[in-house]
PDB file of C-alpha atoms and ligand atoms in Angstrom:
ATOM      1  CA  UNK A  96      33.675 -50.268 -79.317  1.00 52.00           C
ATOM      2  CA  UNK A  97      36.255 -52.273 -81.174  1.00 71.00           C
ATOM      3  CA  UNK A  98      39.747 -50.808 -81.470  1.00 83.00           C
ATOM      4  CA  UNK A  99      40.667 -53.590 -83.911  1.00 80.00           C
ATOM      5  CA  UNK A 100      38.488 -51.880 -86.512  1.00 85.00           C
ATOM      6  CA  UNK A 101      40.830 -48.902 -86.620  1.00 96.00           C
ATOM      7  CA  UNK A 102      44.411 -48.425 -87.776  1.00 96.00           C
ATOM      8  CA  UNK A 103      46.322 -46.128 -85.466  1.00 98.00           C
ATOM      9  CA  UNK A 104      47.672 -42.888 -86.911  1.00 98.00           C
ATOM     10  CA  UNK A 105      50.782 -41.239 -85.493  1.00 98.00           C
ATOM     11  CA  UNK A 106      51.210 -37.746 -86.865  1.00 98.00           C
ATOM     12  CA  UNK A 107      54.005 -35.325 -86.162  1.00 98.00           C
ATOM     13  CA  UNK A 108      53.198 -31.631 -85.985  1.00 98.00           C
ATOM     14  CA  UNK A 109      56.456 -29.835 -86.544  1.00 98.00           C
ATOM     15  CA  UNK A 110      54.898 -26.399 -85.908  1.00 98.00           C
ATOM     16  CA  UNK A 111      57.276 -23.558 -86.937  1.00 98.00           C
ATOM     17  CA  UNK A 112      60.436 -25.647 -86.802  1.00 98.00           C
ATOM     18  CA  UNK A 113      63.039 -26.876 -89.312  1.00 98.00           C
ATOM     19  CA  UNK A 114      64.435 -25.276 -92.428  1.00 98.00           C
ATOM     20  CA  UNK A 115      64.263 -27.427 -95.569  1.00 98.00           C
ATOM     21  CA  UNK A 116      67.839 -28.631 -94.982  1.00 98.00           C
ATOM     22  CA  UNK A 117      67.041 -29.521 -91.378  1.00 98.00           C
ATOM     23  CA  UNK A 118      63.823 -31.217 -92.501  1.00 98.00           C
ATOM     24  CA  UNK A 119      65.759 -33.351 -94.971  1.00 98.00           C
ATOM     25  CA  UNK A 120      68.171 -34.451 -92.252  1.00 98.00           C
ATOM     26  CA  UNK A 121      65.386 -35.290 -89.793  1.00 98.00           C
ATOM     27  CA  UNK A 122      63.461 -37.329 -92.375  1.00 98.00           C
ATOM     28  CA  UNK A 123      66.615 -39.216 -93.381  1.00 98.00           C
ATOM     29  CA  UNK A 124      67.134 -40.126 -89.746  1.00 98.00           C
ATOM     30  CA  UNK A 125      63.488 -41.068 -89.242  1.00 98.00           C
ATOM     31  CA  UNK A 126      62.905 -43.209 -92.335  1.00 98.00           C
ATOM     32  CA  UNK A 127      64.719 -46.392 -91.290  1.00 98.00           C
ATOM     33  CA  UNK A 128      63.348 -46.146 -87.756  1.00 98.00           C
ATOM     34  CA  UNK A 129      59.671 -46.144 -88.777  1.00 98.00           C
ATOM     35  CA  UNK A 130      59.790 -48.283 -91.908  1.00 98.00           C
ATOM     36  CA  UNK A 131      58.220 -51.334 -90.225  1.00 97.00           C
ATOM     37  CA  UNK A 132      55.392 -49.410 -88.593  1.00 98.00           C
ATOM     38  CA  UNK A 133      52.082 -51.160 -88.245  1.00 96.00           C
ATOM     39  CA  UNK A 134      50.274 -47.846 -88.061  1.00 97.00           C
ATOM     40  CA  UNK A 135      49.934 -44.859 -90.373  1.00 98.00           C
ATOM     41  CA  UNK A 136      52.787 -42.383 -90.050  1.00 98.00           C
ATOM     42  CA  UNK A 137      52.300 -38.759 -91.060  1.00 98.00           C
ATOM     43  CA  UNK A 138      54.546 -35.729 -90.708  1.00 99.00           C
ATOM     44  CA  UNK A 139      52.872 -32.322 -90.855  1.00 99.00           C
ATOM     45  CA  UNK A 140      55.486 -29.744 -91.687  1.00 99.00           C
ATOM     46  CA  UNK A 141      55.793 -26.013 -92.423  1.00 98.00           C
ATOM     47  CA  UNK A 142      54.806 -25.016 -95.969  1.00 98.00           C
ATOM     48  CA  UNK A 143      58.414 -24.311 -96.939  1.00 98.00           C
ATOM     49  CA  UNK A 144      59.387 -27.878 -96.028  1.00 98.00           C
ATOM     50  CA  UNK A 145      56.623 -29.617 -97.972  1.00 98.00           C
ATOM     51  CA  UNK A 146      58.536 -30.122-101.217  1.00 98.00           C
ATOM     52  CA  UNK A 147      61.574 -31.487 -99.387  1.00 98.00           C
ATOM     53  CA  UNK A 148      59.373 -33.753 -97.277  1.00 98.00           C
ATOM     54  CA  UNK A 149      57.593 -35.112-100.359  1.00 98.00           C
ATOM     55  CA  UNK A 150      60.874 -35.834-102.100  1.00 98.00           C
ATOM     56  CA  UNK A 151      62.495 -37.391 -99.048  1.00 98.00           C
ATOM     57  CA  UNK A 152      59.505 -39.622 -98.231  1.00 98.00           C
ATOM     58  CA  UNK A 153      58.763 -40.772-101.782  1.00 98.00           C
ATOM     59  CA  UNK A 154      58.443 -44.557-101.813  1.00 98.00           C
ATOM     60  CA  UNK A 155      58.355 -44.815 -97.998  1.00 98.00           C
ATOM     61  CA  UNK A 156      55.526 -45.367 -95.524  1.00 98.00           C
ATOM     62  CA  UNK A 157      55.674 -41.742 -94.314  1.00 98.00           C
ATOM     63  CA  UNK A 158      52.871 -39.464 -95.482  1.00 98.00           C
ATOM     64  CA  UNK A 159      53.210 -35.709 -95.631  1.00 98.00           C
ATOM     65  CA  UNK A 160      50.763 -33.111 -94.358  1.00 99.00           C
ATOM     66  CA  UNK A 161      50.473 -29.355 -93.987  1.00 99.00           C
ATOM     67  CA  UNK A 162      49.649 -27.536 -90.763  1.00 98.00           C
ATOM     68  CA  UNK A 163      46.730 -25.479 -92.071  1.00 98.00           C
ATOM     69  CA  UNK A 164      44.896 -24.505 -95.242  1.00 98.00           C
ATOM     70  CA  UNK A 165      42.606 -21.672 -96.254  1.00 98.00           C
ATOM     71  CA  UNK A 166      38.875 -22.073 -96.907  1.00 98.00           C
ATOM     72  CA  UNK A 167      38.903 -20.385-100.331  1.00 98.00           C
ATOM     73  CA  UNK A 168      40.251 -21.915-103.515  1.00 97.00           C
ATOM     74  CA  UNK A 169      42.196 -18.753-104.378  1.00 97.00           C
ATOM     75  CA  UNK A 170      41.934 -15.004-103.958  1.00 98.00           C
ATOM     76  CA  UNK A 171      43.054 -11.963-102.011  1.00 98.00           C
ATOM     77  CA  UNK A 172      44.244 -13.735 -98.858  1.00 98.00           C
ATOM     78  CA  UNK A 173      47.839 -12.635 -98.467  1.00 98.00           C
ATOM     79  CA  UNK A 174      49.982 -15.179 -96.692  1.00 97.00           C
ATOM     80  CA  UNK A 175      47.493 -18.024 -96.957  1.00 97.00           C
ATOM     81  CA  UNK A 176      47.660 -21.332 -98.835  1.00 98.00           C
ATOM     82  CA  UNK A 177      44.688 -23.180-100.324  1.00 98.00           C
ATOM     83  CA  UNK A 178      43.873 -26.856-100.142  1.00 98.00           C
ATOM     84  CA  UNK A 179      44.137 -27.079-103.946  1.00 98.00           C
ATOM     85  CA  UNK A 180      47.657 -25.674-103.812  1.00 98.00           C
ATOM     86  CA  UNK A 181      48.575 -28.421-101.367  1.00 98.00           C
ATOM     87  CA  UNK A 182      47.015 -31.275-103.314  1.00 98.00           C
ATOM     88  CA  UNK A 183      48.588 -29.996-106.521  1.00 98.00           C
ATOM     89  CA  UNK A 184      51.959 -30.705-104.878  1.00 98.00           C
ATOM     90  CA  UNK A 185      50.867 -34.145-103.686  1.00 98.00           C
ATOM     91  CA  UNK A 186      50.133 -33.172-100.078  1.00 98.00           C
ATOM     92  CA  UNK A 187      47.066 -35.037 -98.909  1.00 98.00           C
ATOM     93  CA  UNK A 188      46.938 -34.466 -95.142  1.00 98.00           C
ATOM     94  CA  UNK A 189      46.286 -31.227 -93.288  1.00 99.00           C
ATOM     95  CA  UNK A 190      45.968 -30.226 -89.637  1.00 98.00           C
ATOM     96  CA  UNK A 191      43.028 -27.898 -89.067  1.00 98.00           C
ATOM     97  CA  UNK A 192      41.943 -26.071 -85.920  1.00 98.00           C
ATOM     98  CA  UNK A 193      45.133 -26.523 -83.920  1.00 98.00           C
ATOM     99  CA  UNK A 194      44.816 -24.627 -80.646  1.00 98.00           C
ATOM    100  CA  UNK A 195      47.794 -22.440 -81.598  1.00 98.00           C
ATOM    101  CA  UNK A 196      45.849 -21.339 -84.694  1.00 98.00           C
ATOM    102  CA  UNK A 197      42.754 -20.749 -82.593  1.00 98.00           C
ATOM    103  CA  UNK A 198      44.652 -18.889 -79.854  1.00 97.00           C
ATOM    104  CA  UNK A 199      47.153 -16.773 -81.817  1.00 97.00           C
ATOM    105  CA  UNK A 200      45.683 -16.455 -85.306  1.00 97.00           C
ATOM    106  CA  UNK A 201      42.003 -15.960 -84.722  1.00 97.00           C
ATOM    107  CA  UNK A 202      40.665 -19.270 -85.972  1.00 98.00           C
ATOM    108  CA  UNK A 203      37.088 -19.747 -84.782  1.00 98.00           C
ATOM    109  CA  UNK A 204      34.816 -22.768 -84.839  1.00 98.00           C
ATOM    110  CA  UNK A 205      33.290 -21.302 -88.013  1.00 98.00           C
ATOM    111  CA  UNK A 206      36.585 -20.757 -89.858  1.00 98.00           C
ATOM    112  CA  UNK A 207      37.699 -24.223 -88.770  1.00 98.00           C
ATOM    113  CA  UNK A 208      34.499 -25.617 -90.277  1.00 98.00           C
ATOM    114  CA  UNK A 209      35.145 -23.689 -93.513  1.00 98.00           C
ATOM    115  CA  UNK A 210      38.736 -24.909 -93.710  1.00 98.00           C
ATOM    116  CA  UNK A 211      37.577 -28.499 -93.137  1.00 98.00           C
ATOM    117  CA  UNK A 212      35.087 -28.125 -95.985  1.00 98.00           C
ATOM    118  CA  UNK A 213      37.753 -26.791 -98.346  1.00 98.00           C
ATOM    119  CA  UNK A 214      40.178 -29.574 -97.455  1.00 98.00           C
ATOM    120  CA  UNK A 215      37.548 -32.278 -97.958  1.00 98.00           C
ATOM    121  CA  UNK A 216      36.446 -30.759-101.262  1.00 98.00           C
ATOM    122  CA  UNK A 217      40.065 -30.875-102.424  1.00 98.00           C
ATOM    123  CA  UNK A 218      40.234 -34.576-101.521  1.00 98.00           C
ATOM    124  CA  UNK A 219      42.453 -34.183 -98.451  1.00 98.00           C
ATOM    125  CA  UNK A 220      42.412 -36.050 -95.150  1.00 98.00           C
ATOM    126  CA  UNK A 221      41.950 -33.699 -92.210  1.00 99.00           C
ATOM    127  CA  UNK A 222      43.426 -33.948 -88.738  1.00 99.00           C
ATOM    128  CA  UNK A 223      40.912 -31.811 -86.863  1.00 99.00           C
ATOM    129  CA  UNK A 224      42.063 -30.562 -83.462  1.00 98.00           C
ATOM    130  CA  UNK A 225      39.686 -29.993 -80.579  1.00 98.00           C
ATOM    131  CA  UNK A 226      40.357 -29.415 -76.912  1.00 98.00           C
ATOM    132  CA  UNK A 227      39.609 -27.356 -73.860  1.00 98.00           C
ATOM    133  CA  UNK A 228      41.607 -24.659 -72.077  1.00 97.00           C
ATOM    134  CA  UNK A 229      42.657 -25.343 -68.509  1.00 96.00           C
ATOM    135  CA  UNK A 230      40.048 -22.964 -67.129  1.00 96.00           C
ATOM    136  CA  UNK A 231      37.332 -24.761 -69.052  1.00 97.00           C
ATOM    137  CA  UNK A 232      38.406 -28.095 -67.590  1.00 96.00           C
ATOM    138  CA  UNK A 233      38.481 -26.585 -64.106  1.00 95.00           C
ATOM    139  CA  UNK A 234      34.971 -25.234 -64.624  1.00 97.00           C
ATOM    140  CA  UNK A 235      33.723 -28.629 -65.747  1.00 97.00           C
ATOM    141  CA  UNK A 236      32.801 -27.696 -69.325  1.00 98.00           C
ATOM    142  CA  UNK A 237      35.277 -29.910 -71.199  1.00 98.00           C
ATOM    143  CA  UNK A 238      32.573 -32.020 -72.823  1.00 98.00           C
ATOM    144  CA  UNK A 239      30.544 -28.963 -73.840  1.00 98.00           C
ATOM    145  CA  UNK A 240      33.603 -27.338 -75.430  1.00 98.00           C
ATOM    146  CA  UNK A 241      34.855 -30.441 -77.212  1.00 98.00           C
ATOM    147  CA  UNK A 242      31.320 -31.425 -78.218  1.00 98.00           C
ATOM    148  CA  UNK A 243      30.537 -28.077 -79.790  1.00 98.00           C
ATOM    149  CA  UNK A 244      33.934 -27.812 -81.538  1.00 98.00           C
ATOM    150  CA  UNK A 245      33.345 -31.274 -82.991  1.00 98.00           C
ATOM    151  CA  UNK A 246      29.742 -30.686 -84.037  1.00 98.00           C
ATOM    152  CA  UNK A 247      30.419 -27.308 -85.635  1.00 98.00           C
ATOM    153  CA  UNK A 248      33.492 -28.498 -87.559  1.00 98.00           C
ATOM    154  CA  UNK A 249      31.595 -31.535 -88.857  1.00 98.00           C
ATOM    155  CA  UNK A 250      28.559 -29.532 -89.935  1.00 97.00           C
ATOM    156  CA  UNK A 251      27.735 -30.592 -93.492  1.00 94.00           C
ATOM    157  CA  UNK A 252      30.278 -33.441 -93.504  1.00 98.00           C
ATOM    158  CA  UNK A 253      28.732 -36.597 -94.967  1.00 98.00           C
ATOM    159  CA  UNK A 254      29.223 -40.076 -93.527  1.00 98.00           C
ATOM    160  CA  UNK A 255      31.281 -40.939 -96.589  1.00 97.00           C
ATOM    161  CA  UNK A 256      33.537 -37.903 -96.099  1.00 98.00           C
ATOM    162  CA  UNK A 257      34.002 -38.789 -92.443  1.00 98.00           C
ATOM    163  CA  UNK A 258      36.489 -41.492 -93.445  1.00 97.00           C
ATOM    164  CA  UNK A 259      38.826 -38.617 -94.380  1.00 98.00           C
ATOM    165  CA  UNK A 260      38.624 -36.995 -90.969  1.00 98.00           C
ATOM    166  CA  UNK A 261      40.677 -37.797 -87.900  1.00 98.00           C
ATOM    167  CA  UNK A 262      40.029 -35.929 -84.676  1.00 98.00           C
ATOM    168  CA  UNK A 263      42.922 -35.130 -82.380  1.00 98.00           C
ATOM    169  CA  UNK A 264      41.796 -34.439 -78.828  1.00 98.00           C
ATOM    170  CA  UNK A 265      44.349 -31.955 -77.566  1.00 98.00           C
ATOM    171  CA  UNK A 266      43.718 -30.422 -74.151  1.00 98.00           C
ATOM    172  CA  UNK A 267      45.294 -26.986 -74.554  1.00 97.00           C
ATOM    173  CA  UNK A 268      46.819 -27.143 -71.089  1.00 96.00           C
ATOM    174  CA  UNK A 269      48.829 -30.196 -72.158  1.00 95.00           C
ATOM    175  CA  UNK A 270      50.265 -28.857 -75.423  1.00 95.00           C
ATOM    176  CA  UNK A 271      53.946 -28.082 -75.241  1.00 88.00           C
ATOM    177  CA  UNK A 272      53.751 -27.824 -71.459  1.00 89.00           C
ATOM    178  CA  UNK A 273      55.100 -31.230 -70.488  1.00 84.00           C
ATOM    179  CA  UNK A 274      51.781 -31.785 -68.686  1.00 86.00           C
ATOM    180  CA  UNK A 275      50.002 -34.801 -70.124  1.00 88.00           C
ATOM    181  CA  UNK A 276      46.406 -35.772 -69.604  1.00 91.00           C
ATOM    182  CA  UNK A 277      46.308 -39.033 -67.697  1.00 96.00           C
ATOM    183  CA  UNK A 278      45.444 -41.996 -69.899  1.00 97.00           C
ATOM    184  CA  UNK A 279      42.063 -42.075 -68.138  1.00 98.00           C
ATOM    185  CA  UNK A 280      41.380 -38.370 -68.753  1.00 97.00           C
ATOM    186  CA  UNK A 281      42.397 -38.655 -72.413  1.00 98.00           C
ATOM    187  CA  UNK A 282      40.406 -41.828 -72.974  1.00 98.00           C
ATOM    188  CA  UNK A 283      37.324 -40.318 -71.328  1.00 98.00           C
ATOM    189  CA  UNK A 284      37.260 -37.396 -73.769  1.00 98.00           C
ATOM    190  CA  UNK A 285      38.203 -39.548 -76.774  1.00 98.00           C
ATOM    191  CA  UNK A 286      35.335 -41.855 -75.895  1.00 98.00           C
ATOM    192  CA  UNK A 287      33.018 -38.837 -75.613  1.00 98.00           C
ATOM    193  CA  UNK A 288      34.125 -37.713 -79.094  1.00 98.00           C
ATOM    194  CA  UNK A 289      33.372 -41.188 -80.463  1.00 98.00           C
ATOM    195  CA  UNK A 290      29.915 -41.049 -78.858  1.00 98.00           C
ATOM    196  CA  UNK A 291      29.379 -37.635 -80.456  1.00 98.00           C
ATOM    197  CA  UNK A 292      30.220 -39.205 -83.842  1.00 98.00           C
ATOM    198  CA  UNK A 293      27.747 -41.987 -83.139  1.00 98.00           C
ATOM    199  CA  UNK A 294      25.045 -39.438 -82.299  1.00 98.00           C
ATOM    200  CA  UNK A 295      25.783 -37.399 -85.444  1.00 98.00           C
ATOM    201  CA  UNK A 296      26.180 -40.403 -87.787  1.00 98.00           C
ATOM    202  CA  UNK A 297      25.851 -43.982 -86.534  1.00 98.00           C
ATOM    203  CA  UNK A 298      27.677 -46.712 -84.640  1.00 97.00           C
ATOM    204  CA  UNK A 299      29.408 -48.054 -87.724  1.00 96.00           C
ATOM    205  CA  UNK A 300      30.898 -44.624 -88.419  1.00 97.00           C
ATOM    206  CA  UNK A 301      31.895 -44.195 -84.770  1.00 97.00           C
ATOM    207  CA  UNK A 302      33.564 -47.617 -84.578  1.00 97.00           C
ATOM    208  CA  UNK A 303      35.675 -46.862 -87.650  1.00 97.00           C
ATOM    209  CA  UNK A 304      36.553 -43.301 -86.608  1.00 98.00           C
ATOM    210  CA  UNK A 305      40.135 -42.507 -85.576  1.00 98.00           C
ATOM    211  CA  UNK A 306      40.476 -40.306 -82.481  1.00 98.00           C
ATOM    212  CA  UNK A 307      44.013 -39.347 -81.562  1.00 98.00           C
ATOM    213  CA  UNK A 308      45.324 -37.841 -78.361  1.00 98.00           C
ATOM    214  CA  UNK A 309      47.790 -34.955 -78.435  1.00 97.00           C
ATOM    215  CA  UNK A 310      49.460 -33.023 -75.645  1.00 96.00           C
ATOM    216  CA  UNK A 311      53.007 -33.810 -74.562  1.00 94.00           C
ATOM    217  CA  UNK A 312      52.809 -37.386 -75.815  1.00 97.00           C
ATOM    218  CA  UNK A 313      56.361 -38.677 -75.794  1.00 97.00           C
ATOM    219  CA  UNK A 314      58.513 -41.787 -76.006  1.00 97.00           C
ATOM    220  CA  UNK A 315      57.914 -42.539 -72.319  1.00 97.00           C
ATOM    221  CA  UNK A 316      54.160 -42.083 -71.951  1.00 97.00           C
ATOM    222  CA  UNK A 317      52.978 -43.143 -75.428  1.00 98.00           C
ATOM    223  CA  UNK A 318      52.550 -46.829 -74.686  1.00 97.00           C
ATOM    224  CA  UNK A 319      50.268 -46.246 -71.709  1.00 98.00           C
ATOM    225  CA  UNK A 320      48.163 -43.680 -73.554  1.00 98.00           C
ATOM    226  CA  UNK A 321      47.907 -45.756 -76.729  1.00 97.00           C
ATOM    227  CA  UNK A 322      46.841 -48.836 -74.784  1.00 97.00           C
ATOM    228  CA  UNK A 323      43.530 -47.161 -73.961  1.00 97.00           C
ATOM    229  CA  UNK A 324      40.546 -48.384 -75.975  1.00 97.00           C
ATOM    230  CA  UNK A 325      39.570 -45.034 -77.476  1.00 98.00           C
ATOM    231  CA  UNK A 326      43.034 -43.602 -78.162  1.00 98.00           C
ATOM    232  CA  UNK A 327      43.797 -44.497 -81.780  1.00 98.00           C
ATOM    233  CA  UNK A 328      47.071 -42.704 -82.219  1.00 98.00           C
ATOM    234  CA  UNK A 329      48.647 -39.386 -81.444  1.00 98.00           C
ATOM    235  CA  UNK A 330      49.360 -35.917 -82.725  1.00 98.00           C
ATOM    236  CA  UNK A 331      52.870 -35.256 -81.578  1.00 98.00           C
ATOM    237  CA  UNK A 332      54.516 -31.848 -81.332  1.00 98.00           C
ATOM    238  CA  UNK A 333      57.867 -31.596 -79.553  1.00 97.00           C
ATOM    239  CA  UNK A 334      58.679 -35.311 -79.647  1.00 98.00           C
ATOM    240  CA  UNK A 335      58.155 -35.442 -83.419  1.00 98.00           C
ATOM    241  CA  UNK A 336      61.267 -33.306 -83.866  1.00 98.00           C
ATOM    242  CA  UNK A 337      63.478 -36.085 -82.513  1.00 98.00           C
ATOM    243  CA  UNK A 338      63.640 -39.089 -84.829  1.00 98.00           C
ATOM    244  CA  UNK A 339      64.284 -41.651 -82.086  1.00 98.00           C
ATOM    245  CA  UNK A 340      61.477 -40.364 -79.865  1.00 98.00           C
ATOM    246  CA  UNK A 341      58.998 -40.184 -82.728  1.00 98.00           C
ATOM    247  CA  UNK A 342      59.973 -43.707 -83.788  1.00 98.00           C
ATOM    248  CA  UNK A 343      59.429 -44.952 -80.245  1.00 98.00           C
ATOM    249  CA  UNK A 344      55.878 -43.575 -80.333  1.00 98.00           C
ATOM    250  CA  UNK A 345      55.289 -45.178 -83.729  1.00 98.00           C
ATOM    251  CA  UNK A 346      56.512 -48.458 -82.243  1.00 98.00           C
ATOM    252  CA  UNK A 347      54.126 -48.123 -79.294  1.00 97.00           C
ATOM    253  CA  UNK A 348      51.235 -47.580 -81.717  1.00 97.00           C
ATOM    254  CA  UNK A 349      52.246 -50.608 -83.768  1.00 96.00           C
ATOM    255  CA  UNK A 350      51.686 -53.076 -80.915  1.00 81.00           C
TER     256      UNK A 350
HETATM  257  C1  PEP B 692      50.760 -30.392 -80.876  1.00 88.46           C
HETATM  258  O1  PEP B 692      51.393 -29.450 -81.316  1.00 88.46           O
HETATM  259  O2  PEP B 692      49.752 -30.790 -81.478  1.00 88.46           O
HETATM  260  C2  PEP B 692      51.219 -31.035 -79.644  1.00 88.46           C
HETATM  261  C3  PEP B 692      50.510 -32.004 -79.127  1.00 88.46           C
HETATM  262  O3  PEP B 692      52.388 -30.581 -79.115  1.00 88.46           O
HETATM  263  P1  PEP B 692      53.253 -31.275 -77.946  1.00 88.46           P
HETATM  264  O4  PEP B 692      53.326 -32.740 -78.259  1.00 88.46           O
HETATM  265  O5  PEP B 692      54.568 -30.603 -77.985  1.00 88.46           O
HETATM  266  O6  PEP B 692      52.508 -31.042 -76.655  1.00 88.46           O
END
């Protein structure tokens, strides 16, 4: 597997943080620090911050994403936002299947698949999150869990569409906990995901496919994680809210 074939992607997931004014300040601080990045830089922000983020990042190397989208184009889905609504604003990235959505808001493998379909149909690039709970890792079913999440979400996705999907392997026990998978643990699952892509599509698709790691990646541990052959970037929660820390991770991915 050749890491050179892939451009790393560092994506921030701001979760439910930052008002528009705070978002503007954070982006202003971040812009000069990441401007020379030799990787793709994305910030996925709350819906209310999207317009500010688009305006503040215009003409820069920072791309803007949302943190979810609905599977329908429109309709009686109070509180939801469609992929078309996002692209109409100029938002082209979206996180789908984050474990917080799966755990607290009832997202299932099937609704994740439907959201992925809607996002692809709207022309978006998807950051698809997969990952096991601690108990599942302890019981030795990590590969089964991650394999089935991956296969179900990619059901009906063509090889051509696959270039607009990134998978973020995010062990749930490592998200927001300060516990990080070891580089070996993360690389093992990322490599398994790449093999799953090869089985579903082919080696060419697998070699080109970006698999991120997410789960307490920070300015200190990023370099070691990103040095692994199957870790092609990161989905960053807490550390993406601090411009200097996020920039440090971007720098590590640019090596
Ligand atoms: C995330 O929200 O996707 C995440 C990885 O969070 P954190 O970096 O805070 O663990």
